[in-house]
XYZ file of C-alpha atoms in Angstrom:
626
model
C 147.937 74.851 -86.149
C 148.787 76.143 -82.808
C 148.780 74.419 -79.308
C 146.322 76.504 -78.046
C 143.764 75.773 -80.363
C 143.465 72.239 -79.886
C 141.398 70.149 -80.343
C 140.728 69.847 -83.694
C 137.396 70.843 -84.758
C 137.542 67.401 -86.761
C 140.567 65.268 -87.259
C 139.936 63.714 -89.978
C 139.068 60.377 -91.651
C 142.664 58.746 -90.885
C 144.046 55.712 -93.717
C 143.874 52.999 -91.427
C 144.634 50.488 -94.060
C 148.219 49.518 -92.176
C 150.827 51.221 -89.943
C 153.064 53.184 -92.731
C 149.717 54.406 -94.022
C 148.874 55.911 -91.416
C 152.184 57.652 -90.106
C 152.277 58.797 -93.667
C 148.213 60.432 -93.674
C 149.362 61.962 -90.015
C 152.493 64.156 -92.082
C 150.345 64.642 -94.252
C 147.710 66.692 -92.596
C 150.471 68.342 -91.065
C 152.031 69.069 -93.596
C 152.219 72.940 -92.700
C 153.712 72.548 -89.392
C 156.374 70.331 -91.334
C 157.475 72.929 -93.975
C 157.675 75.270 -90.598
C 160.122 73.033 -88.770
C 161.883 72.191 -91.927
C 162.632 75.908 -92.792
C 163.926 76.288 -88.989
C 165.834 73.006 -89.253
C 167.832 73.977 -92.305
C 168.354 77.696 -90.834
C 170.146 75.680 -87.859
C 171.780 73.207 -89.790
C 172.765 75.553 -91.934
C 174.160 78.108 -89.655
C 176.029 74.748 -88.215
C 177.376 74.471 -91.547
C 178.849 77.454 -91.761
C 180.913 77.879 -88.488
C 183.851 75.996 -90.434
C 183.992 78.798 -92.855
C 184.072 81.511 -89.961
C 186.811 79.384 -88.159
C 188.955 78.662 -91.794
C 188.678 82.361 -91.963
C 190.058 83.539 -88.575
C 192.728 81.289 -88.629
C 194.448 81.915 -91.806
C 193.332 85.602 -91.254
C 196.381 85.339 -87.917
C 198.664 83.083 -90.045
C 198.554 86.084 -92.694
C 198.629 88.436 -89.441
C 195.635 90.599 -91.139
C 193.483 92.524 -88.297
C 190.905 93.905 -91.005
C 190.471 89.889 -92.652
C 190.345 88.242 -88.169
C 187.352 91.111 -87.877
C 185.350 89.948 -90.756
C 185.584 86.281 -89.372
C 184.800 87.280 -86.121
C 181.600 88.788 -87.496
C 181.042 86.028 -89.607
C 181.376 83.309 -86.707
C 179.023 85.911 -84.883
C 176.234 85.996 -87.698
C 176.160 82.028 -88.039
C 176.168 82.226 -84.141
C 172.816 84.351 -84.312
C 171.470 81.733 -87.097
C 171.579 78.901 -84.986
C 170.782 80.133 -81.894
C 167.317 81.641 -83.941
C 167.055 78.088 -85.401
C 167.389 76.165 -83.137
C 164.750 77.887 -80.420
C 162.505 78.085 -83.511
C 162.807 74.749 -84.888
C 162.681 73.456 -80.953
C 159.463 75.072 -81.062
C 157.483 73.777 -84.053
C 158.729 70.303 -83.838
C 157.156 70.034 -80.552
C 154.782 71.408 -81.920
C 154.269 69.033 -84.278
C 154.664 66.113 -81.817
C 151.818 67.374 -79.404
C 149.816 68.128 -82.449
C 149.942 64.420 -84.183
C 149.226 62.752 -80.414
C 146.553 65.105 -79.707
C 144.613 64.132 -83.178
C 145.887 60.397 -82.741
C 144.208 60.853 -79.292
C 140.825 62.541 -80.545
C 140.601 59.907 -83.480
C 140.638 56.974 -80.656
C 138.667 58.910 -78.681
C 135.901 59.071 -81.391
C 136.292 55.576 -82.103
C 135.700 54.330 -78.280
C 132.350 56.442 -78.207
C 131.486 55.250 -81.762
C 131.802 51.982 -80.856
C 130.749 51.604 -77.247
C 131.424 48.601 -75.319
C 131.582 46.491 -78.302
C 135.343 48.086 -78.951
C 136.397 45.826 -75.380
C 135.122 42.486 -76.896
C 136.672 43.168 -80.335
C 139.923 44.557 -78.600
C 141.868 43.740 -75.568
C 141.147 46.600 -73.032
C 145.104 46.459 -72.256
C 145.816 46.905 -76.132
C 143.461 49.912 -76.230
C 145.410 51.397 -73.035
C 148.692 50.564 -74.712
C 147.387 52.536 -78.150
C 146.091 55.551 -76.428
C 149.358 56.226 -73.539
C 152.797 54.878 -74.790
C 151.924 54.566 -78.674
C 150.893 57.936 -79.126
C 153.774 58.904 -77.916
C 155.666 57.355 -80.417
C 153.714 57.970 -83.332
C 154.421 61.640 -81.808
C 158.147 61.661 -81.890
C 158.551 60.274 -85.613
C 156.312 63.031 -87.086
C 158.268 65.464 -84.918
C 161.240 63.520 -86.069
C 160.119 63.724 -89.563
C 161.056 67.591 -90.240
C 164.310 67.590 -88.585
C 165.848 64.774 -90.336
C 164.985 66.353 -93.555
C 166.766 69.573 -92.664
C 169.671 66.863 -91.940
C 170.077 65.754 -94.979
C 169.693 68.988 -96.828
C 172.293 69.963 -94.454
C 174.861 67.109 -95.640
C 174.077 67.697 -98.821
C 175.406 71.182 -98.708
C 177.814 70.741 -97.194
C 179.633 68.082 -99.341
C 179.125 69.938 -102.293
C 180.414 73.335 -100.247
C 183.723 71.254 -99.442
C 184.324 69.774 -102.969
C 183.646 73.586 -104.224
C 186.422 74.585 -101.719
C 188.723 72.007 -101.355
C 188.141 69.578 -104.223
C 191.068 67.075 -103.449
C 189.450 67.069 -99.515
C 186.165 67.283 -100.341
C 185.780 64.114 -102.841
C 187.050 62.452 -99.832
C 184.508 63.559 -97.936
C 181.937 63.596 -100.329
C 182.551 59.802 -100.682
C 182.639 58.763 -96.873
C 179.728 60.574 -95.988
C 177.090 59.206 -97.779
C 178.928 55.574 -96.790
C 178.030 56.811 -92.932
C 174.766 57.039 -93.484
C 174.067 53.801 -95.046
C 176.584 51.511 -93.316
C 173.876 51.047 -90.489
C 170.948 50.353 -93.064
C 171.742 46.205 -93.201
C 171.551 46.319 -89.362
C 168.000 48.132 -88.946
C 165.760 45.396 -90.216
C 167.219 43.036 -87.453
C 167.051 46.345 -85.220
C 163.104 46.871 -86.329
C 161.882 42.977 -85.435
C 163.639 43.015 -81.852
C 161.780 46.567 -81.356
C 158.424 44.703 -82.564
C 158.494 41.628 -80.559
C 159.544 44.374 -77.151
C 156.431 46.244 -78.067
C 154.495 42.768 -78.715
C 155.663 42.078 -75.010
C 154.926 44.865 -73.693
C 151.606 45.040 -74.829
C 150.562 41.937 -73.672
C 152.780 42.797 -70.072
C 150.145 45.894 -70.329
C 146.732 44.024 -71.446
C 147.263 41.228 -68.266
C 147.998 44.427 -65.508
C 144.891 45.749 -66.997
C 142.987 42.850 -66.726
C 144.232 42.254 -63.182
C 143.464 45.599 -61.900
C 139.785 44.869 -63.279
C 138.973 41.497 -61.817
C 141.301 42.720 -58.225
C 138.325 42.196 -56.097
C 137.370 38.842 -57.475
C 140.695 37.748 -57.168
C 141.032 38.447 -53.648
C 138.007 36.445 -53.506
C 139.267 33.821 -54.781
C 142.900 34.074 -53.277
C 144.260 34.193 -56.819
C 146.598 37.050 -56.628
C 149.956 35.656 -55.953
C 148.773 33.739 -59.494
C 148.500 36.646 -61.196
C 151.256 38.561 -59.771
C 153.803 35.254 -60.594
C 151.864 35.740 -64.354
C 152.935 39.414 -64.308
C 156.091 39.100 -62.996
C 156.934 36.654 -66.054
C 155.840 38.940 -68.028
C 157.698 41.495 -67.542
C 160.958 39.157 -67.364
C 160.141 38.628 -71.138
C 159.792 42.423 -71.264
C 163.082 43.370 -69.907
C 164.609 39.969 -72.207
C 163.690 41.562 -75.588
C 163.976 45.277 -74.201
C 167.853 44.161 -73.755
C 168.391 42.743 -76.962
C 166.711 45.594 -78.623
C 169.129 48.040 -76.566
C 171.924 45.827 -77.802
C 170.975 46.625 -81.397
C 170.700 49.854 -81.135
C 173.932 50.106 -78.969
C 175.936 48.411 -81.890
C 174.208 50.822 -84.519
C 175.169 53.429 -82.276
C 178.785 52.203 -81.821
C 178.893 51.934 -85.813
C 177.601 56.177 -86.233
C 180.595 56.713 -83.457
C 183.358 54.357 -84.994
C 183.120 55.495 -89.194
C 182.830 59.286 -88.278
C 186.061 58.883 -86.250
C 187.543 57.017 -89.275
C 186.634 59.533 -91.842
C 187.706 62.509 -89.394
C 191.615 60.808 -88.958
C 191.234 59.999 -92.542
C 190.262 64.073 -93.348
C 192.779 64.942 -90.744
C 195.844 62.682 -92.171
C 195.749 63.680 -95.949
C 194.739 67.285 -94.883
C 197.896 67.406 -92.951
C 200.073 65.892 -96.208
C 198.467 68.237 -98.576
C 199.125 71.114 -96.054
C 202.793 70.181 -95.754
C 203.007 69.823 -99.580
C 201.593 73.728 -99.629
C 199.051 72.399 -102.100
C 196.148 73.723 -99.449
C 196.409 76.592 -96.581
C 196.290 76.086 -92.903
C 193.074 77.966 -92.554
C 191.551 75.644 -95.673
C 192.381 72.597 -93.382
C 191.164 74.069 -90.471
C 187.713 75.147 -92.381
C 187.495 70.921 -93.682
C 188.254 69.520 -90.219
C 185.871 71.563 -88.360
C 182.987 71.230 -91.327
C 183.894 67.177 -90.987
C 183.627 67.899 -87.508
C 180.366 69.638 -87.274
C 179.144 67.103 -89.927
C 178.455 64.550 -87.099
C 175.954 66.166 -85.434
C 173.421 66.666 -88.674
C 174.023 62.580 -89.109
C 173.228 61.929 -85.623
C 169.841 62.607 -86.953
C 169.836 58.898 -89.569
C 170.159 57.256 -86.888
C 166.972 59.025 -84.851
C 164.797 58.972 -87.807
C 165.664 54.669 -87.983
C 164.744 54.606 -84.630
C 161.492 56.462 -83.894
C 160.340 54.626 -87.308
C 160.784 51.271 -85.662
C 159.086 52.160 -82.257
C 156.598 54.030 -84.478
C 155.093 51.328 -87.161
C 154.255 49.011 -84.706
C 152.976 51.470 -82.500
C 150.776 53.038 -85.644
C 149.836 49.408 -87.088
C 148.116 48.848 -83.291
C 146.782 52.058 -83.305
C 145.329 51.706 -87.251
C 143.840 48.393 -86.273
C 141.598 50.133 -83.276
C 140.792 52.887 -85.885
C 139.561 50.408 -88.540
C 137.091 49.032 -86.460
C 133.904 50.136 -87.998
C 130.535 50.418 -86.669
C 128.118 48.125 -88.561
C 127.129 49.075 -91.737
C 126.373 53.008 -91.370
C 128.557 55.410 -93.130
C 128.480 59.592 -92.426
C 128.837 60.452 -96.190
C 125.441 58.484 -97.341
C 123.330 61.186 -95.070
C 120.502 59.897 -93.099
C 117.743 61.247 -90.849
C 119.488 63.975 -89.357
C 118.502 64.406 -85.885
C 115.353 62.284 -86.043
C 114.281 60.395 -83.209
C 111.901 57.882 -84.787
C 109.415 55.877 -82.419
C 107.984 52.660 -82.498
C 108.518 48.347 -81.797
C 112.116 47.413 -81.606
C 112.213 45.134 -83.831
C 115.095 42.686 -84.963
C 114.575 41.089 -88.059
C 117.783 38.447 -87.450
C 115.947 36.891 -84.486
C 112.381 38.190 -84.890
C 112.227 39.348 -81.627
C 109.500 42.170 -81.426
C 109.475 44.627 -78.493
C 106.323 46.526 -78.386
C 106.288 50.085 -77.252
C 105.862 51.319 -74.640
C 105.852 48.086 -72.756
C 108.706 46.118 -70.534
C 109.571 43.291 -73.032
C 111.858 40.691 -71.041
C 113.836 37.952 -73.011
C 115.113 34.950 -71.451
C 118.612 33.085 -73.758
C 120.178 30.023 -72.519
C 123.268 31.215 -74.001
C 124.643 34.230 -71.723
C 126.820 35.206 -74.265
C 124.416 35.312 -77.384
C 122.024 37.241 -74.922
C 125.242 39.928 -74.840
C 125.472 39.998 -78.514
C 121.744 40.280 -79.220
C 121.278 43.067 -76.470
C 123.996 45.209 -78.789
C 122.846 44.412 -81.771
C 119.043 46.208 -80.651
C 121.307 48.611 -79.580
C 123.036 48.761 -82.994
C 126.291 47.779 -82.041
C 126.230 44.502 -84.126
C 130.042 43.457 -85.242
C 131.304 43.729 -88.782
C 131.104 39.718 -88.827
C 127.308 40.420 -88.496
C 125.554 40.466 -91.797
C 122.220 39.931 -90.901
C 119.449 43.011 -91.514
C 120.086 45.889 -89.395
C 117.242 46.407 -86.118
C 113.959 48.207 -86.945
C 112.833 51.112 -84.046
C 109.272 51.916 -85.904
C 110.194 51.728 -89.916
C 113.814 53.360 -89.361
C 116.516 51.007 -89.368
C 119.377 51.731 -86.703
C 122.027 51.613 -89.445
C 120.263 54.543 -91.130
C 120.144 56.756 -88.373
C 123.354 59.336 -87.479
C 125.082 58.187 -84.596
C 124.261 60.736 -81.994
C 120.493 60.017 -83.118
C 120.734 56.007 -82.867
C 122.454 56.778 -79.417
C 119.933 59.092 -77.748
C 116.863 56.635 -79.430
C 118.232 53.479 -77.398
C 120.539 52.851 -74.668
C 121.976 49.476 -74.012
C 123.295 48.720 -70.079
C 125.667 46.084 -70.809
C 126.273 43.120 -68.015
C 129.355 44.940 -66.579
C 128.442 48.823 -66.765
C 131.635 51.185 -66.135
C 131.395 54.535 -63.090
C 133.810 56.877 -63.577
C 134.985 58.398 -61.008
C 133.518 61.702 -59.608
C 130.938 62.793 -57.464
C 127.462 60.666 -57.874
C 125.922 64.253 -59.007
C 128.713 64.009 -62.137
C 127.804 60.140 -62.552
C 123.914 61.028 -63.103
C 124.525 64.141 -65.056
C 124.259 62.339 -68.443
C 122.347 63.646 -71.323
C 118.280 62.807 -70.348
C 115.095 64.203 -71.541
C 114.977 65.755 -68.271
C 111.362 63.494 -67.493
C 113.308 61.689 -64.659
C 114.766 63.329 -61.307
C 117.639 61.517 -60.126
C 116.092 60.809 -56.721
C 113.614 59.113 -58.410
C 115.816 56.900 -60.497
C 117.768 55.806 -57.206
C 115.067 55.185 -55.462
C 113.784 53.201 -58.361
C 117.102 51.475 -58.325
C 117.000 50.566 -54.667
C 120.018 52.408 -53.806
C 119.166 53.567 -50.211
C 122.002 51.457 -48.708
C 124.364 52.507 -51.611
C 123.691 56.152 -50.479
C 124.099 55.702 -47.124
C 127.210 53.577 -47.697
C 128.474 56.695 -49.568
C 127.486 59.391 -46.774
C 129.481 57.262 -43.941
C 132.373 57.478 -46.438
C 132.018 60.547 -47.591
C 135.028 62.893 -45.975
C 133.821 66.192 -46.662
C 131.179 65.756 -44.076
C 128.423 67.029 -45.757
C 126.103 64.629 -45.751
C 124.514 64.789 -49.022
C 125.422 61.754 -50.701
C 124.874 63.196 -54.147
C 128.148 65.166 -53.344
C 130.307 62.139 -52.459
C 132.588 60.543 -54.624
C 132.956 57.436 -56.302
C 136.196 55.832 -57.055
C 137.586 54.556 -60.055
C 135.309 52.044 -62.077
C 133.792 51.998 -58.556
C 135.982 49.902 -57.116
C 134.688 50.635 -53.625
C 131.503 49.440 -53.888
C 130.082 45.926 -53.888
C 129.080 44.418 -57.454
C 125.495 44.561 -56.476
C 125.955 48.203 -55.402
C 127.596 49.524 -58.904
C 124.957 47.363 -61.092
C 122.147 49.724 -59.329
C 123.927 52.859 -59.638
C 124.886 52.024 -62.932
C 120.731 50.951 -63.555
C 119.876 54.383 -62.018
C 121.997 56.349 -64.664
C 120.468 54.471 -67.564
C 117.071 55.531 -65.942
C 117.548 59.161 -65.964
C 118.678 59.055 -69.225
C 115.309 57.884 -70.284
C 115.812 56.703 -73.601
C 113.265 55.668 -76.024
C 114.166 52.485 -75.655
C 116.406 50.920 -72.777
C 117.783 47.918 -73.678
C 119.221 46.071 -69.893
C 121.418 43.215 -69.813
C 120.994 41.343 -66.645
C 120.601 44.548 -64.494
C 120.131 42.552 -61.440
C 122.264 40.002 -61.517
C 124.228 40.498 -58.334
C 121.476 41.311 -55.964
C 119.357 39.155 -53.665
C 115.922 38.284 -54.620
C 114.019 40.751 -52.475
C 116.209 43.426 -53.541
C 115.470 42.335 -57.231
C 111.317 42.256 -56.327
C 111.952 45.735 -55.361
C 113.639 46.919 -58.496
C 111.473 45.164 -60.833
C 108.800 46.941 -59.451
C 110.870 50.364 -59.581
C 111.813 50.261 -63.150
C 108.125 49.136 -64.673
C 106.586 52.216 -62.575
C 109.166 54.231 -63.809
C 109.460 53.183 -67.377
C 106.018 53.043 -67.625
C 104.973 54.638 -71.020
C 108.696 54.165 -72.780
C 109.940 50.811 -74.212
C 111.817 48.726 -72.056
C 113.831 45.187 -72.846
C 115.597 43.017 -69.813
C 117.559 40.418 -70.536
C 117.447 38.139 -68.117
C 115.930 34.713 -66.483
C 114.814 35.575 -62.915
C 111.414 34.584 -62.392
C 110.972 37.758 -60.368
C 111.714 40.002 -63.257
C 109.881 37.802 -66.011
C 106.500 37.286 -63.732
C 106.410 41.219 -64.064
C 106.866 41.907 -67.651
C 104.192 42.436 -70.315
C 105.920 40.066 -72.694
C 108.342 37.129 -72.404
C 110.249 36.246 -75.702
C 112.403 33.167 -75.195
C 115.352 33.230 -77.789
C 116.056 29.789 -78.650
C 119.807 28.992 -80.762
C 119.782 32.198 -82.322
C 115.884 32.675 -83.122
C 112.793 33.361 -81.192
C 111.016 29.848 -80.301
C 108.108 31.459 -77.991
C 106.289 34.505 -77.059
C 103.832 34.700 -74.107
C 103.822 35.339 -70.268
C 106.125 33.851 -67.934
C 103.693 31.197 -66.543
C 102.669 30.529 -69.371
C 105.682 29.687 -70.847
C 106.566 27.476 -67.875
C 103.432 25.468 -67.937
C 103.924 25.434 -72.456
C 107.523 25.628 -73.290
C 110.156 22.670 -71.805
C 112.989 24.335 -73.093
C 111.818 27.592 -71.345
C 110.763 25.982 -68.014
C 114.782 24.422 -68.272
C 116.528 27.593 -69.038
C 114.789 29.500 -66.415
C 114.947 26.771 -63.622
C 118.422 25.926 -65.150
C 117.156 22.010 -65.024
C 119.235 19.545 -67.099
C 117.212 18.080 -69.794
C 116.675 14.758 -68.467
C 115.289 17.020 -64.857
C 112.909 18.879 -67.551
C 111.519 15.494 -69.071
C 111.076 14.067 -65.578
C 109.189 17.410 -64.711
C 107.023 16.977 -67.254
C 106.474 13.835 -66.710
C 105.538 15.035 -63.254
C 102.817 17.083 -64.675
C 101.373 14.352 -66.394
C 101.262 12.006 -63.445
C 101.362 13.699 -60.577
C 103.780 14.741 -57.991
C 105.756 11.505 -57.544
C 105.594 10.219 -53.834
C 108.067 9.482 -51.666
C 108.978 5.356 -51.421
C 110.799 3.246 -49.663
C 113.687 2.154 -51.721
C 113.870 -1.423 -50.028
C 116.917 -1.081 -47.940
C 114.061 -1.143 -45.246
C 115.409 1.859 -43.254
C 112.915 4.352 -44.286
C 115.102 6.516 -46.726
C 112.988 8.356 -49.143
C 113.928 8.876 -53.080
C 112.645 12.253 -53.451
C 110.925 14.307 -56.257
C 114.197 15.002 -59.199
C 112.086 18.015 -59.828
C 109.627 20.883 -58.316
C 105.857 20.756 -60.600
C 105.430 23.846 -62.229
C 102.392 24.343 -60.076
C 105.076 23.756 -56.935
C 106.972 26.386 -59.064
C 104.065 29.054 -59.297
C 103.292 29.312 -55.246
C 107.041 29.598 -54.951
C 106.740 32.446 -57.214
C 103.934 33.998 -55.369
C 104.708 33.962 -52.338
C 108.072 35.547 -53.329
């Protein structure tokens, strides 16, 4: 696999089952690129290696004062010269190779996963954990595959070049041959206690990451709500405890370091001291010591390479274990391999068995929850993006279950616009260039979406001068524009789109009421025809719908029109005029008596006790004359 051809056409179906796993399924699949940097690795190493040999050679080749013996060492030290100058640019080559490789498919794999999922991955994940996963631990799950190769040709390396020293000099060599392989281990007792101050830095960290995140996203309400010098005391803490473990960690890794400096130097005055005996006792040759101190020498750099590998393992596991819990995150119940409907786009009532809420086609359905948060979860589960804790039957569009359908199908059949939609940045052409059956002209949708003063906002802001305010741009997340200004725009993408079914959570919650008239009107002109479910409890959005289903703990209690409802359903009439329930028993009561009249309460000054709550027929002129 070369750079240039990335991305991969398919990355694979990773082993998410835990951290190690996963690092291990990532060589794996790479497993060419490996045996590539391993051959270059052990041509370097190797031609490392030998430089002792060439150096042995020229010096016993003056001590003997032999022109023809200094030649062939100077072309020996030459041709190991060549070998690890070719290695080494070679080896440089594929093990970055190999890095950028493993982060790009780490990268498309997450990638995959985030448009699999949707906006359920945010409530099942912190957003800051997901950030953390896809910029800094990629990068680390990067360098230990890259790592991976060269540490191999290491140890091959050592190998070698024991046994090469014991072959030469056996009374040097078993020294050697002995202290070496105590090198490499004499750091393994300190690594596990190395490994857990690494974890609990990237713990910090992560959570350091997830709160910024979080912050950055709620900035606006926190001005708001002068709450920033809150949050930036929270974030300053946290980064304290961030810099606390980093240091410890460093001080770890500084001692294993001092320990890979200390023993080598040992072993070297050790070579060095019995070399020098055994070269005074004539029972070895100058050049024979020279050749052993400069291969004990060399010998460093190829272990330099333990103490890498024990390092980009323990920034790595954790780094993989958060990235293998994003990527086990499954999507409901629907598996690839167990086929499907192809690219089907069945038609029909939305219909959710768990609930038995029915939306009929082709008509706006609206559906009123006291529970804002089960409203959420039932809005993606029609959308089918229930939660693996959700067992209950998948949702029904026609006599196709979502769970059946592929993906891409389910997607393009029905669209959910969750309570808190996401712009990217870009021009508002780019935001409204989604994938749409074409039915629906942008203009259309914005004007449908009441975004007249969002346009013009963007025109007077626009700094190309152009005046088109299709062609101005939107900052990130759309941070520049009010709340109620990003829920349209957001609305007016979802209608070009024009799904089969639109599924709309809230969409007006951050607009004034006449604004809100406007839109409800907009959306059932232009969704007239296609199947259409609001969540929300506005009386201006429920007076306009075909159908009101009120969703009552979990299951649907009534089905009817919105005055209807109010005038039938106490539990309704208190959700949507958000009474208490003693305020809804009083109002009916009200209905059944009478408005109750103001009277005196016998202090004798005239002060009125007045009505605890508006009659529902109070209610309906309200409504009509809105």
């Amino acid at each position: 696999m070369q750079i240039r051809d990335l991305p991969y056409p398919d990355p694979g179906k990773p082993d998410a089952r835990s951290g190690p796993r996963f690092l291990y399924w990532l060589g794996r699949n790479q497993l060419r690129g490996q045996l590539k940097s391993l051959s270059w690795g052990l041509l370097h190493q190797l031609g490392v290696a030998g430089l002792p040999l060439g150096a042995g050679l020229a010096v016993q080749a003056v001590v003997d004062r032999s022109g023809g013996r200094l030649a062939l060492a100077g072309a020996v030290i030459a041709l190991f010269g060549v070998t690890i100058i070719v290695g080494d640019t070679m080896l440089h080559r594929t093990a970055s190779t190999n890095w950028i490789t493993a982060a790009s498919r780490v990268q498309q794999l997450l990638s995959r996963k985030t448009a699999e999922l949707g906006s359920a991955l945010t409530r099942r994940v912190a957003a800051g954990e997901v950030v953390a996963v896809s910029t800094g631990d990629v990068e680390k799950i990067g360098w230990f595959v890259e790592a991976l190769s060269r540490f191999f040709a290491a140890v091959v390396a050592v190998v070698v070049v024991c046994v090469g020293l014991v072959l030469y000099v056996p009374s040097i060599g078993a020294v050697v041959a002995i202290g070496v392989p105590v090198l490499a281990l004499a750091v393994l007792p300190l690594l596990p206690r190395a490994t857990r101050r690494a974890d609990v830095q990237r713990e910090k960290a992560g959570r350091a990451t997830e709160l910024a995140a979080d912050t950055v996203a709620g900035l606006r309400v926190l001005r708001g709500i002068g709450g920033e010098e809150l949050f930036l005391t929270r974030y300053q803490e946290a980064s304290q405890e961030v810099r606390r473990a980093a240091v410890r960690s460093a001080r770890m890794w500084a001692l294993i370091s001092a320990i890979q400096v200390f023993l080598p130097g040992v072993l070297l005055i050790t070579v060095v001291w019995y070399g020098a005996i055994l070269a005074g006792d004539g029972r070895i040759s100058v050049g024979e010591l020279v050749t052993v101190y400069s291969a004990v020498t060399l010998l460093l750099f190829p272990l330099r390479h333990f103490e890498e590998i024990a390092m980009a393992y323990s920034f790595s596991r954790p780094s993989a274990t958060r990235a293998a819990r994003v990527l086990r995150l499954e999507r409901t119940s629907y598996d690839d391999e167990r086929g499907g409907l192809d690219d089907a786009r069945p038609t029909g009532d939305l219909y959710d068995p768990a609930t038995g809420l029915l939306a009929h086609e082709g008509q706006l359905t609206a559906v009123v929850c006291g529970d804002p948060d089960a409203a959420g979860r039932l809005a993606e589960r029609l959308g089918g993006h229930a939660t693996e804790e959700e067992k209950s039957p998948s949702v029904l569009l026609g006599p196709v279950a979502l769970d059946d359908l592929p993906r891409d199908a389910a997607r393009a059949s029905v669209l959910v616009q969750d309570k808190d939609p996401v712009l990217l940045s870009g021009t508002l052409t780019e935001l409204l260039d989604v994938p749409a059956s074409g039915s629906v002209r942008p203009r259309d949708a914005l004007d449908a979406a009441q975004c007249d003063d969002v346009l013009a906002a963007l025109v007077q802001a626009s700094v190309d001068g152009s005046g088109d305010p299709l062609r101005s741009r939107i900052t990130e997340r759309g941070r520049s524009l009010s709340g109620g200004q990003r829920q349209r725009l957001a609305l007016a993408r979802s209608l070009v789109a024009d799904p089969e079914v639109l599924v709309l959570d809230e969409p007006t919650s951050a607009v004034d009421s006449h604004t809100e008239a406007r839109i409800a009107e907009g959306v059932r002109r232009l969704r007239s025809g296609r199947t259409t479910v609001v969540f929300a409890s506005s009386p201006l959005l429920l007076d306009r719908a075909d159908t009101v289903v009120f969703v009552h703990e979990g299951k649907v209690a009534a089905v009817g029109a919105h005055r209807e409802l109010l005038r039938d359903d106490p539990r309704y009439l208190g959700v949507v005029t958000r009474s208490t329930d003693d305020e809804t028993e009083s109002g009916a009561e009200a209905d059944r008596t009478g408005p109750t009249r103001p009277t005196d309460d016998g202090t004798g000054d005239g002060t009125h006790v007045p009505t605890p709550l508006k009659t529902r027929e109070q209610l309906e002129e309200i409504e009509e004359s809105a």
